[in-house]
């Protein structure tokens, strides 16, 4: 199966959701609705846990939210008196027994059943896991999320909140987590706040935690605030409680604004669409060119293209049609058909004929899709194609929850800008600068995948590799 | 299951495809690829027939093309020496045994096996069917397509081309048809050319027929020309043959340009996206207003919004985000959740806050979605919402292949424009005039659903009902 | 998929069922229950039609009854006010589009919707079909059942009963049929009564027709009588009406008693288990041998083995275990594993060790399974294996509804009895004589598959082939 | 879904299988074949682990072996160089997330990946689990099998064999276990040998462990010997190694011979079919009666009926037909249809009419089925029905791997024999005595479910309950 939506893009690894309501309600249905709004953060698996304080139901499987939670499956989430739950949508790399890697994860500990859903990565999971194994622990998965559950279980003598607090202090990296023990729901974020996590309130009393606030309207919830970097929040006696566990040094991921977050998602006070328009405006300044039309690569380049058109005065037009049904195709294309992938998804409209086109996209990963799109426009009669990218060249791996391709597959890691331009066959090519990103977002963003500077550290052994690569 | 993509829109009933190649090739795979490009013309069933001149394979079922033709099913279309086939994608109303109504239809007649795929409607199918039943015929379906096969079978003494010619003369309405008898592929169109049908050529020798040329790039085919209204074409000895069976009086369906056809589809020499930009420009003239932003309802209003912005000078912006994953949801929303349908699919971005917004859409059917969208924008802080529709009010049923809702559900059939505006809660509302449509398309279009003037007649008994309703 | 239950057996092609109740009841549920009792007559497809006199629902698909009518599907058979229906279970040969060949078949004719279910074969279907095709008819299937519907539709000017009467007179072969037009249910049988069909009464008023009376207890019905050869029965005003359409010359199929019918089925006054015990008693007389144990091939040889043991005085024992879970296995055995098929299904018990065994089975088709079973017993320590078959050697094809293997695959068609014995590796081999079958059943049975004498004729062209083969 | 095969029977909880081959072979395919021979030991879930010493694949799910391992799934068990594996088939009580309880279980420990499959019960699992939880362990399931893995993992400093040896010493109850760490396969049995486990040899070098030897022919294996009670065996350097970990006091489960084991299974030197014939012979002595026919309840009563007939001289006949397709039915019978369950599965044949019938079955659990069967025979004309049961009345729960119904549902736990007879409506009723079982089996069998004497102890807290109940 060839997944056309993820054609040559970086992948967010997860979206998470937690809900605690004062009164019983259709928790399963609401969490599934909310997950659908977070579907862009992970399309390979989905899972939901609901509880009424006594029973806990878990349903998870590979597939899109709407596939996993088909009508028959929804019935399995019905639970008398349910008032809380957590949910997860996941992008994951392939492997065997993937179903068992889907989240939420659950475990029966001395503290009762714990269920956890996680977005991001613990960079020191491996040494902690090794220590636990030597103490006689067993693991079901190879993932880092299970390490957190085992860490918490080790603090058997502490209250749950204190055990989670301890675990937060031991773990490093970029992570947002929701957790439940059937009584309360906890939410927490690493000290840099690399991955987003926001809080909403329910009108009937209660709270929602979500990777992005775009899930709130579907739950009837109102945006309250972001979970702060390093903060642990939970529900106690109908109230939201908070503890600042880790010291704060904000380094939110720039890519959330550049590409991952939904256009209408406001994170750290800045809406993604607004940010993208600003990025496009910066790009118009840094990459000015004389041209007739600004054309976005739909849908990811739309915001920046609008910004570019606005700042440059060059007309915006819809020069590339995106087939909404081309998301997944079961055809196994033969080698000769390989470039059909792009043709199934994108088609030029006639407005580009005889025109000098500014083609705006958010990023370049492998460069193959860019190359195909430039060709589509040229075949459709564009006289010049000027590629403008609203982010810097991606050169380094992300250790905080983004699936950057293998480094050797990142075209910008191995080619300079002119070589990338030649490969894409564009007439000119300009990437936005790091300064441009900072200026457009007005945030102290993490730019590690662009510049290799990792604010939350790197896993043991990786540092040496990186320095070799950088030299 | 609640289908969010078809929320409050008119539905094209079908897309059709035919292929004849000089040399054997992966006919099944190519037809499925081509069908995916025609998916917007029908999302409820898909079917493919392939043949090598001797054997004929048929696979069809309910579902999207990619669902019906999952990998296991694709294998069932593999046929040694296959070099021709036809295909169909269908929108259909609900009912029992829907699977049996999916197309292509096949029948074993004295002329061997015939397979047929059809877009449109025969308005005199019922009296012909009655006549055939009295002669001892039996039918499998209640559809009009089977009537055509039976008509052809009745001319047992004629050559196939002549039998089809005779059937064309007896049938009335708006229809495009592809047909195969395992040897040749035929394509034909009613005298008004109401529904589109185009011809492409294969590089290795051979021809493709398709509802829209957008299928051609996926088949490696080049656009040749439109099938002419009233024309019957077929393949004979590697050549394309043509016979002008019916006299021509072009009345192509205006809605193909307004909404149905894919943005990049060129029909009768006019590309849909271009037409939509022109419709938007006309609309800017007819519905001028002082405002800050032009916002399209994605994706159907994008072309007209660009035209409106261009002609009016008001900035275009992306004020509504469309969730690409919200196509289908298995949640059965309770009454209280009913308006979640729109929230699952659309979300306002922050650009509308404090702005006077021109909201551009292609049409209004029931008005419920428009009402929800206006409310979304108002809740997001738009100070004024001026609704602009790039087509006239829909007041009459279509008998030529469009599933207009029941007449009483068409808000414009029972309310005047001011009442519609009040219902949608927009500050102002302007529909494009019929003249505006003609001017933008520069075609002698059928506008029957707007003005009740039916160029290809109406079914027996319907005329009287209509005149009553019009009075 | 390797079907172990049908390992080397002849196959009945169908079981049929009809129900008409005075009062509304759960028709779909009852027909599915009844079909499960007829499952042994066909395991490849199942279908049910229910009607309330106005609406008609049809559900059919490939698979066992319990697979086709899984819970979700059962709901589709719920129909307010339903009081009649027909049903079918089918064995069929492989081919494309098998689903469309499943029965009941339905057709819309000038007499309204007709639904038909059929067990047996019309030997003159081909010439009648040819005649209808030339008159402009079209067919959906290549089967003979559709010919009957078209024949009936041709008599548009007659009442339904008279039209069916006419069709019965034109059709030849061995056939039992149930039919409904949403008002009444009809049942009919060829003049020889080759295939069984019985009538039951419902306690609340109404009638049931079934291939075997074993379906009655599940419907709460009581056995009334067999439909007579050549008889047409139907319901009119709550009453069972009858017309003797064809002259009677009873030639019931001997194989129904030998193997097909369920052990507890009473057909033409004789229960299958009783008949099998008698066949075994005859076999003990014709094939007497000195031995220690009588062992049946389970389950088909049990009745005859009991008869053999009783008549011979040799102890009966359970020397072969049959794995009830081995019905279907998805393992695709490699050549080396080929003989696992028998081992999956059958295993010797230790009682055969050191014993002279009389192995009793109902028939030999290809001989491969017999060969494997003899070997199993020998490996388990049986000192002698005397094979006794409770029917004559199968040498000729059946044209009346049994799927005899291709003639060249029938071991007895190409080998004499000694050659068959050598192939099976049995120490001795005795088949029951034709006289023995007649004596045991006390019926004027059709023995065509044993002796090539066809009481209801053979299809055009087959006679010549047979005489060649017989010479 | 109503499972007709398990109608009113005790349920074995599991069948297990392990394989180690000197050379690579199709391990997955062989284990699935072998599981099908153990299907009678558990029909609700199936699982297989295969390994090549490096990689480990696990596939398990709810359903019959042939359902879980459909063709697509079989491919997922293909592993280059695979030479070992374990497998499990399970009966389990209902609950949520059953899929996660299916076995084999796997865990990643400091000793690498362990996979385990288990038949039986650890009666002291609960206190051990509690101890582990307090030490910070987490569990995925509520089952006792996971406790064994965690126990082994706790002995991180020991060799695997020694760690397993230690775990065996700590665990009490009746259990047979197979285990792999990707290098070797281990098999072990409790000191009483309550649950069976046998060893076979592979012709090409290697060993198989199985609950019953009936799996061996399908694997090409030859029976070597039983694993001894209290013995731990494993493979080391192509050799079978053994260690007698626990002292031996044989108390094999009597029910294996009475009902659970396959007829052709030889356990502790005694074949189940032979044992059943002996039980029937004992029963004929203890429960002599004047009658005309001995009729088994198929299939479980066949062996004992043959023994009864042989010892009594009363003719054996097949008075009850069992529908092989009635295993599972999706019909949800209404209350009125409730007794259809038995009618779907069993039907009387005409041989019982006018006869005094000895009806032989292996056991009575709730009595409901017996009551229905007696009624079927009476309605079919049996003049007397004398029920004979080849085991004593079941009065006590099993703690060693048998799912005895809740005690209050065991009719013999709450009714004396005469009351049971009255309930079943039989004319006379005789259960075999405990002495009869011992005499027939010639083994020091566990009879705890009959007499409440538990040779391997009972779980904490249960003893007190039992003594109350016994008083």
mmCIF file of C-alpha atoms in Angstrom, chain C residues 137-345:
data_model
loop_
_atom_site.group_PDB
_atom_site.id
_atom_site.type_symbol
_atom_site.label_atom_id
_atom_site.label_comp_id
_atom_site.label_asym_id
_atom_site.label_seq_id
_atom_site.Cartn_x
_atom_site.Cartn_y
_atom_site.Cartn_z
ATOM 1 C CA UNK C 137 -33.737 -12.198 -23.861
ATOM 2 C CA UNK C 138 -30.645 -11.463 -21.784
ATOM 3 C CA UNK C 139 -29.225 -13.635 -19.006
ATOM 4 C CA UNK C 140 -27.160 -12.853 -15.948
ATOM 5 C CA UNK C 141 -25.814 -16.309 -15.281
ATOM 6 C CA UNK C 142 -24.805 -19.397 -17.196
ATOM 7 C CA UNK C 143 -26.931 -21.588 -14.905
ATOM 8 C CA UNK C 144 -30.113 -23.416 -15.803
ATOM 9 C CA UNK C 145 -32.229 -21.930 -13.025
ATOM 10 C CA UNK C 146 -32.463 -18.584 -14.783
ATOM 11 C CA UNK C 147 -33.905 -20.385 -17.822
ATOM 12 C CA UNK C 148 -36.916 -21.414 -15.779
ATOM 13 C CA UNK C 149 -37.601 -17.832 -14.658
ATOM 14 C CA UNK C 150 -37.407 -16.616 -18.239
ATOM 15 C CA UNK C 151 -39.698 -19.410 -19.413
ATOM 16 C CA UNK C 152 -42.288 -18.401 -16.836
ATOM 17 C CA UNK C 153 -41.933 -14.724 -17.798
ATOM 18 C CA UNK C 154 -42.661 -15.663 -21.414
ATOM 19 C CA UNK C 155 -46.153 -16.767 -20.422
ATOM 20 C CA UNK C 156 -47.061 -13.182 -19.569
ATOM 21 C CA UNK C 157 -50.717 -13.695 -20.453
ATOM 22 C CA UNK C 158 -51.266 -16.628 -18.060
ATOM 23 C CA UNK C 159 -51.852 -16.765 -14.330
ATOM 24 C CA UNK C 160 -48.646 -17.533 -12.422
ATOM 25 C CA UNK C 161 -49.692 -21.121 -11.595
ATOM 26 C CA UNK C 162 -50.461 -21.798 -15.234
ATOM 27 C CA UNK C 163 -47.232 -20.190 -16.377
ATOM 28 C CA UNK C 164 -45.252 -22.390 -13.962
ATOM 29 C CA UNK C 165 -47.284 -25.416 -15.110
ATOM 30 C CA UNK C 166 -46.282 -24.635 -18.709
ATOM 31 C CA UNK C 167 -42.632 -24.221 -17.752
ATOM 32 C CA UNK C 168 -42.653 -27.582 -15.923
ATOM 33 C CA UNK C 169 -43.941 -29.277 -19.063
ATOM 34 C CA UNK C 170 -41.147 -27.817 -21.186
ATOM 35 C CA UNK C 171 -38.314 -28.611 -18.800
ATOM 36 C CA UNK C 172 -36.753 -32.063 -18.524
ATOM 37 C CA UNK C 173 -34.369 -33.631 -16.005
ATOM 38 C CA UNK C 174 -34.300 -34.122 -12.270
ATOM 39 C CA UNK C 175 -35.379 -31.065 -10.347
ATOM 40 C CA UNK C 176 -37.049 -29.843 -7.189
ATOM 41 C CA UNK C 177 -37.931 -26.146 -7.094
ATOM 42 C CA UNK C 178 -39.422 -23.600 -4.686
ATOM 43 C CA UNK C 179 -40.642 -20.252 -6.008
ATOM 44 C CA UNK C 180 -42.301 -17.132 -4.668
ATOM 45 C CA UNK C 181 -43.900 -14.015 -6.134
ATOM 46 C CA UNK C 182 -44.275 -12.330 -2.709
ATOM 47 C CA UNK C 183 -47.855 -13.620 -2.378
ATOM 48 C CA UNK C 184 -47.650 -17.363 -2.500
ATOM 49 C CA UNK C 185 -44.944 -20.008 -2.333
ATOM 50 C CA UNK C 186 -44.875 -22.783 -4.945
ATOM 51 C CA UNK C 187 -43.042 -26.102 -4.845
ATOM 52 C CA UNK C 188 -42.634 -28.633 -7.624
ATOM 53 C CA UNK C 189 -40.795 -31.786 -8.529
ATOM 54 C CA UNK C 190 -39.920 -33.546 -11.787
ATOM 55 C CA UNK C 191 -41.928 -36.569 -12.907
ATOM 56 C CA UNK C 192 -39.403 -39.077 -11.590
ATOM 57 C CA UNK C 193 -39.042 -37.398 -8.225
ATOM 58 C CA UNK C 194 -35.296 -37.737 -8.585
ATOM 59 C CA UNK C 195 -34.501 -35.087 -5.968
ATOM 60 C CA UNK C 196 -36.415 -35.110 -2.685
ATOM 61 C CA UNK C 197 -38.915 -32.472 -1.567
ATOM 62 C CA UNK C 198 -41.252 -32.746 1.409
ATOM 63 C CA UNK C 199 -44.119 -30.769 2.900
ATOM 64 C CA UNK C 200 -44.555 -29.781 6.544
ATOM 65 C CA UNK C 201 -47.265 -27.887 8.367
ATOM 66 C CA UNK C 202 -46.809 -25.018 10.782
ATOM 67 C CA UNK C 203 -48.776 -25.176 14.062
ATOM 68 C CA UNK C 204 -50.015 -21.595 13.708
ATOM 69 C CA UNK C 205 -51.226 -22.254 10.151
ATOM 70 C CA UNK C 206 -49.001 -22.418 7.121
ATOM 71 C CA UNK C 207 -46.678 -24.721 5.245
ATOM 72 C CA UNK C 208 -43.015 -25.483 4.810
ATOM 73 C CA UNK C 209 -41.298 -27.135 1.839
ATOM 74 C CA UNK C 210 -37.848 -28.638 2.288
ATOM 75 C CA UNK C 211 -35.424 -30.935 0.538
ATOM 76 C CA UNK C 212 -35.438 -33.114 3.659
ATOM 77 C CA UNK C 213 -37.746 -33.186 6.672
ATOM 78 C CA UNK C 214 -34.748 -32.678 8.998
ATOM 79 C CA UNK C 215 -35.354 -28.941 8.731
ATOM 80 C CA UNK C 216 -38.840 -29.197 10.229
ATOM 81 C CA UNK C 217 -38.079 -29.520 13.962
ATOM 82 C CA UNK C 218 -36.109 -26.259 13.818
ATOM 83 C CA UNK C 219 -39.090 -24.481 12.256
ATOM 84 C CA UNK C 220 -41.555 -26.051 14.660
ATOM 85 C CA UNK C 221 -43.126 -27.793 11.664
ATOM 86 C CA UNK C 222 -44.609 -31.288 11.415
ATOM 87 C CA UNK C 223 -44.038 -33.638 8.508
ATOM 88 C CA UNK C 224 -47.101 -33.881 6.241
ATOM 89 C CA UNK C 225 -46.011 -35.789 3.126
ATOM 90 C CA UNK C 226 -43.562 -35.861 0.217
ATOM 91 C CA UNK C 227 -44.304 -33.629 -2.772
ATOM 92 C CA UNK C 228 -45.265 -36.233 -5.378
ATOM 93 C CA UNK C 229 -43.183 -36.670 -8.516
ATOM 94 C CA UNK C 230 -44.578 -34.352 -11.176
ATOM 95 C CA UNK C 231 -46.674 -32.445 -8.671
ATOM 96 C CA UNK C 232 -46.994 -28.668 -8.366
ATOM 97 C CA UNK C 233 -48.199 -27.416 -4.969
ATOM 98 C CA UNK C 234 -48.844 -23.867 -3.772
ATOM 99 C CA UNK C 235 -50.638 -21.889 -1.115
ATOM 100 C CA UNK C 236 -53.926 -20.205 -1.918
ATOM 101 C CA UNK C 237 -56.123 -18.646 0.747
ATOM 102 C CA UNK C 238 -54.296 -20.406 3.618
ATOM 103 C CA UNK C 239 -54.747 -23.755 1.888
ATOM 104 C CA UNK C 240 -52.315 -26.077 0.207
ATOM 105 C CA UNK C 241 -53.341 -26.580 -3.425
ATOM 106 C CA UNK C 242 -51.999 -29.268 -5.696
ATOM 107 C CA UNK C 243 -51.933 -30.015 -9.408
ATOM 108 C CA UNK C 244 -50.440 -33.171 -10.909
ATOM 109 C CA UNK C 245 -48.697 -31.554 -13.865
ATOM 110 C CA UNK C 246 -46.461 -34.355 -15.086
ATOM 111 C CA UNK C 247 -47.111 -38.072 -15.260
ATOM 112 C CA UNK C 248 -45.406 -40.042 -12.506
ATOM 113 C CA UNK C 249 -42.729 -42.663 -12.957
ATOM 114 C CA UNK C 250 -40.799 -42.707 -9.680
ATOM 115 C CA UNK C 251 -37.033 -42.963 -9.982
ATOM 116 C CA UNK C 252 -35.690 -41.430 -6.765
ATOM 117 C CA UNK C 253 -31.928 -41.026 -6.567
ATOM 118 C CA UNK C 254 -30.357 -43.999 -4.758
ATOM 119 C CA UNK C 255 -27.485 -41.871 -3.547
ATOM 120 C CA UNK C 256 -29.764 -39.854 -1.277
ATOM 121 C CA UNK C 257 -30.049 -42.976 0.900
ATOM 122 C CA UNK C 258 -26.513 -44.184 0.309
ATOM 123 C CA UNK C 259 -24.808 -40.933 1.300
ATOM 124 C CA UNK C 260 -26.409 -37.518 0.696
ATOM 125 C CA UNK C 261 -29.451 -37.331 2.936
ATOM 126 C CA UNK C 262 -28.952 -36.758 6.634
ATOM 127 C CA UNK C 263 -29.065 -39.980 8.668
ATOM 128 C CA UNK C 264 -32.332 -38.955 10.293
ATOM 129 C CA UNK C 265 -34.032 -37.872 7.040
ATOM 130 C CA UNK C 266 -37.050 -39.892 5.959
ATOM 131 C CA UNK C 267 -37.530 -39.674 2.192
ATOM 132 C CA UNK C 268 -40.271 -41.518 0.325
ATOM 133 C CA UNK C 269 -41.077 -43.254 3.589
ATOM 134 C CA UNK C 270 -37.578 -44.617 4.212
ATOM 135 C CA UNK C 271 -35.138 -43.117 6.732
ATOM 136 C CA UNK C 272 -31.568 -42.787 5.507
ATOM 137 C CA UNK C 273 -30.017 -44.375 8.619
ATOM 138 C CA UNK C 274 -32.363 -47.364 8.363
ATOM 139 C CA UNK C 275 -31.541 -47.666 4.678
ATOM 140 C CA UNK C 276 -27.829 -47.578 5.439
ATOM 141 C CA UNK C 277 -28.128 -50.296 8.072
ATOM 142 C CA UNK C 278 -29.991 -52.395 5.467
ATOM 143 C CA UNK C 279 -27.314 -51.646 2.867
ATOM 144 C CA UNK C 280 -24.721 -52.824 5.391
ATOM 145 C CA UNK C 281 -26.702 -55.998 6.063
ATOM 146 C CA UNK C 282 -26.901 -56.707 2.320
ATOM 147 C CA UNK C 283 -23.193 -56.000 2.088
ATOM 148 C CA UNK C 284 -22.449 -58.496 4.855
ATOM 149 C CA UNK C 285 -24.238 -61.128 2.790
ATOM 150 C CA UNK C 286 -22.583 -60.218 -0.511
ATOM 151 C CA UNK C 287 -19.139 -59.594 0.938
ATOM 152 C CA UNK C 288 -18.801 -62.036 3.829
ATOM 153 C CA UNK C 289 -15.305 -62.437 5.269
ATOM 154 C CA UNK C 290 -13.745 -63.822 8.420
ATOM 155 C CA UNK C 291 -12.555 -60.915 10.574
ATOM 156 C CA UNK C 292 -12.257 -59.525 14.110
ATOM 157 C CA UNK C 293 -13.666 -56.009 13.887
ATOM 158 C CA UNK C 294 -16.050 -53.927 11.776
ATOM 159 C CA UNK C 295 -14.776 -50.340 11.554
ATOM 160 C CA UNK C 296 -16.722 -47.540 9.828
ATOM 161 C CA UNK C 297 -15.170 -44.655 7.962
ATOM 162 C CA UNK C 298 -16.746 -41.914 10.054
ATOM 163 C CA UNK C 299 -19.263 -40.500 9.667
ATOM 164 C CA UNK C 300 -20.531 -41.699 6.280
ATOM 165 C CA UNK C 301 -19.890 -45.402 6.877
ATOM 166 C CA UNK C 302 -21.410 -45.681 10.368
ATOM 167 C CA UNK C 303 -24.891 -46.877 9.364
ATOM 168 C CA UNK C 304 -23.645 -49.526 6.953
ATOM 169 C CA UNK C 305 -20.992 -50.671 9.444
ATOM 170 C CA UNK C 306 -23.641 -51.216 12.110
ATOM 171 C CA UNK C 307 -25.674 -53.227 9.572
ATOM 172 C CA UNK C 308 -22.615 -55.199 8.526
ATOM 173 C CA UNK C 309 -21.667 -55.959 12.130
ATOM 174 C CA UNK C 310 -25.208 -56.949 13.004
ATOM 175 C CA UNK C 311 -25.629 -59.273 10.026
ATOM 176 C CA UNK C 312 -22.143 -60.781 10.286
ATOM 177 C CA UNK C 313 -21.835 -61.022 14.041
ATOM 178 C CA UNK C 314 -18.385 -59.418 13.898
ATOM 179 C CA UNK C 315 -17.925 -56.785 16.671
ATOM 180 C CA UNK C 316 -18.358 -53.135 15.709
ATOM 181 C CA UNK C 317 -15.679 -50.757 17.007
ATOM 182 C CA UNK C 318 -14.574 -47.218 16.579
ATOM 183 C CA UNK C 319 -11.249 -47.780 14.856
ATOM 184 C CA UNK C 320 -11.011 -44.383 13.200
ATOM 185 C CA UNK C 321 -11.343 -41.055 15.005
ATOM 186 C CA UNK C 322 -12.631 -38.107 12.966
ATOM 187 C CA UNK C 323 -11.395 -34.639 13.994
ATOM 188 C CA UNK C 324 -14.484 -32.404 13.978
ATOM 189 C CA UNK C 325 -12.282 -29.314 13.669
ATOM 190 C CA UNK C 326 -10.544 -30.448 10.521
ATOM 191 C CA UNK C 327 -13.373 -29.359 8.251
ATOM 192 C CA UNK C 328 -11.390 -26.587 6.710
ATOM 193 C CA UNK C 329 -7.726 -25.874 6.907
ATOM 194 C CA UNK C 330 -5.964 -22.910 5.404
ATOM 195 C CA UNK C 331 -2.623 -24.587 5.244
ATOM 196 C CA UNK C 332 -1.537 -24.966 1.646
ATOM 197 C CA UNK C 333 0.242 -28.264 1.931
ATOM 198 C CA UNK C 334 3.363 -28.728 -0.108
ATOM 199 C CA UNK C 335 3.641 -31.893 -2.144
ATOM 200 C CA UNK C 336 5.450 -33.625 0.683
ATOM 201 C CA UNK C 337 2.602 -32.794 3.039
ATOM 202 C CA UNK C 338 -0.143 -33.918 0.678
ATOM 203 C CA UNK C 339 -1.136 -36.987 2.637
ATOM 204 C CA UNK C 340 -1.554 -34.835 5.726
ATOM 205 C CA UNK C 341 -5.051 -34.088 4.453
ATOM 206 C CA UNK C 342 -6.254 -37.469 5.590
ATOM 207 C CA UNK C 343 -4.182 -37.367 8.780
ATOM 208 C CA UNK C 344 -5.707 -34.040 9.746
ATOM 209 C CA UNK C 345 -9.150 -35.537 9.483
#
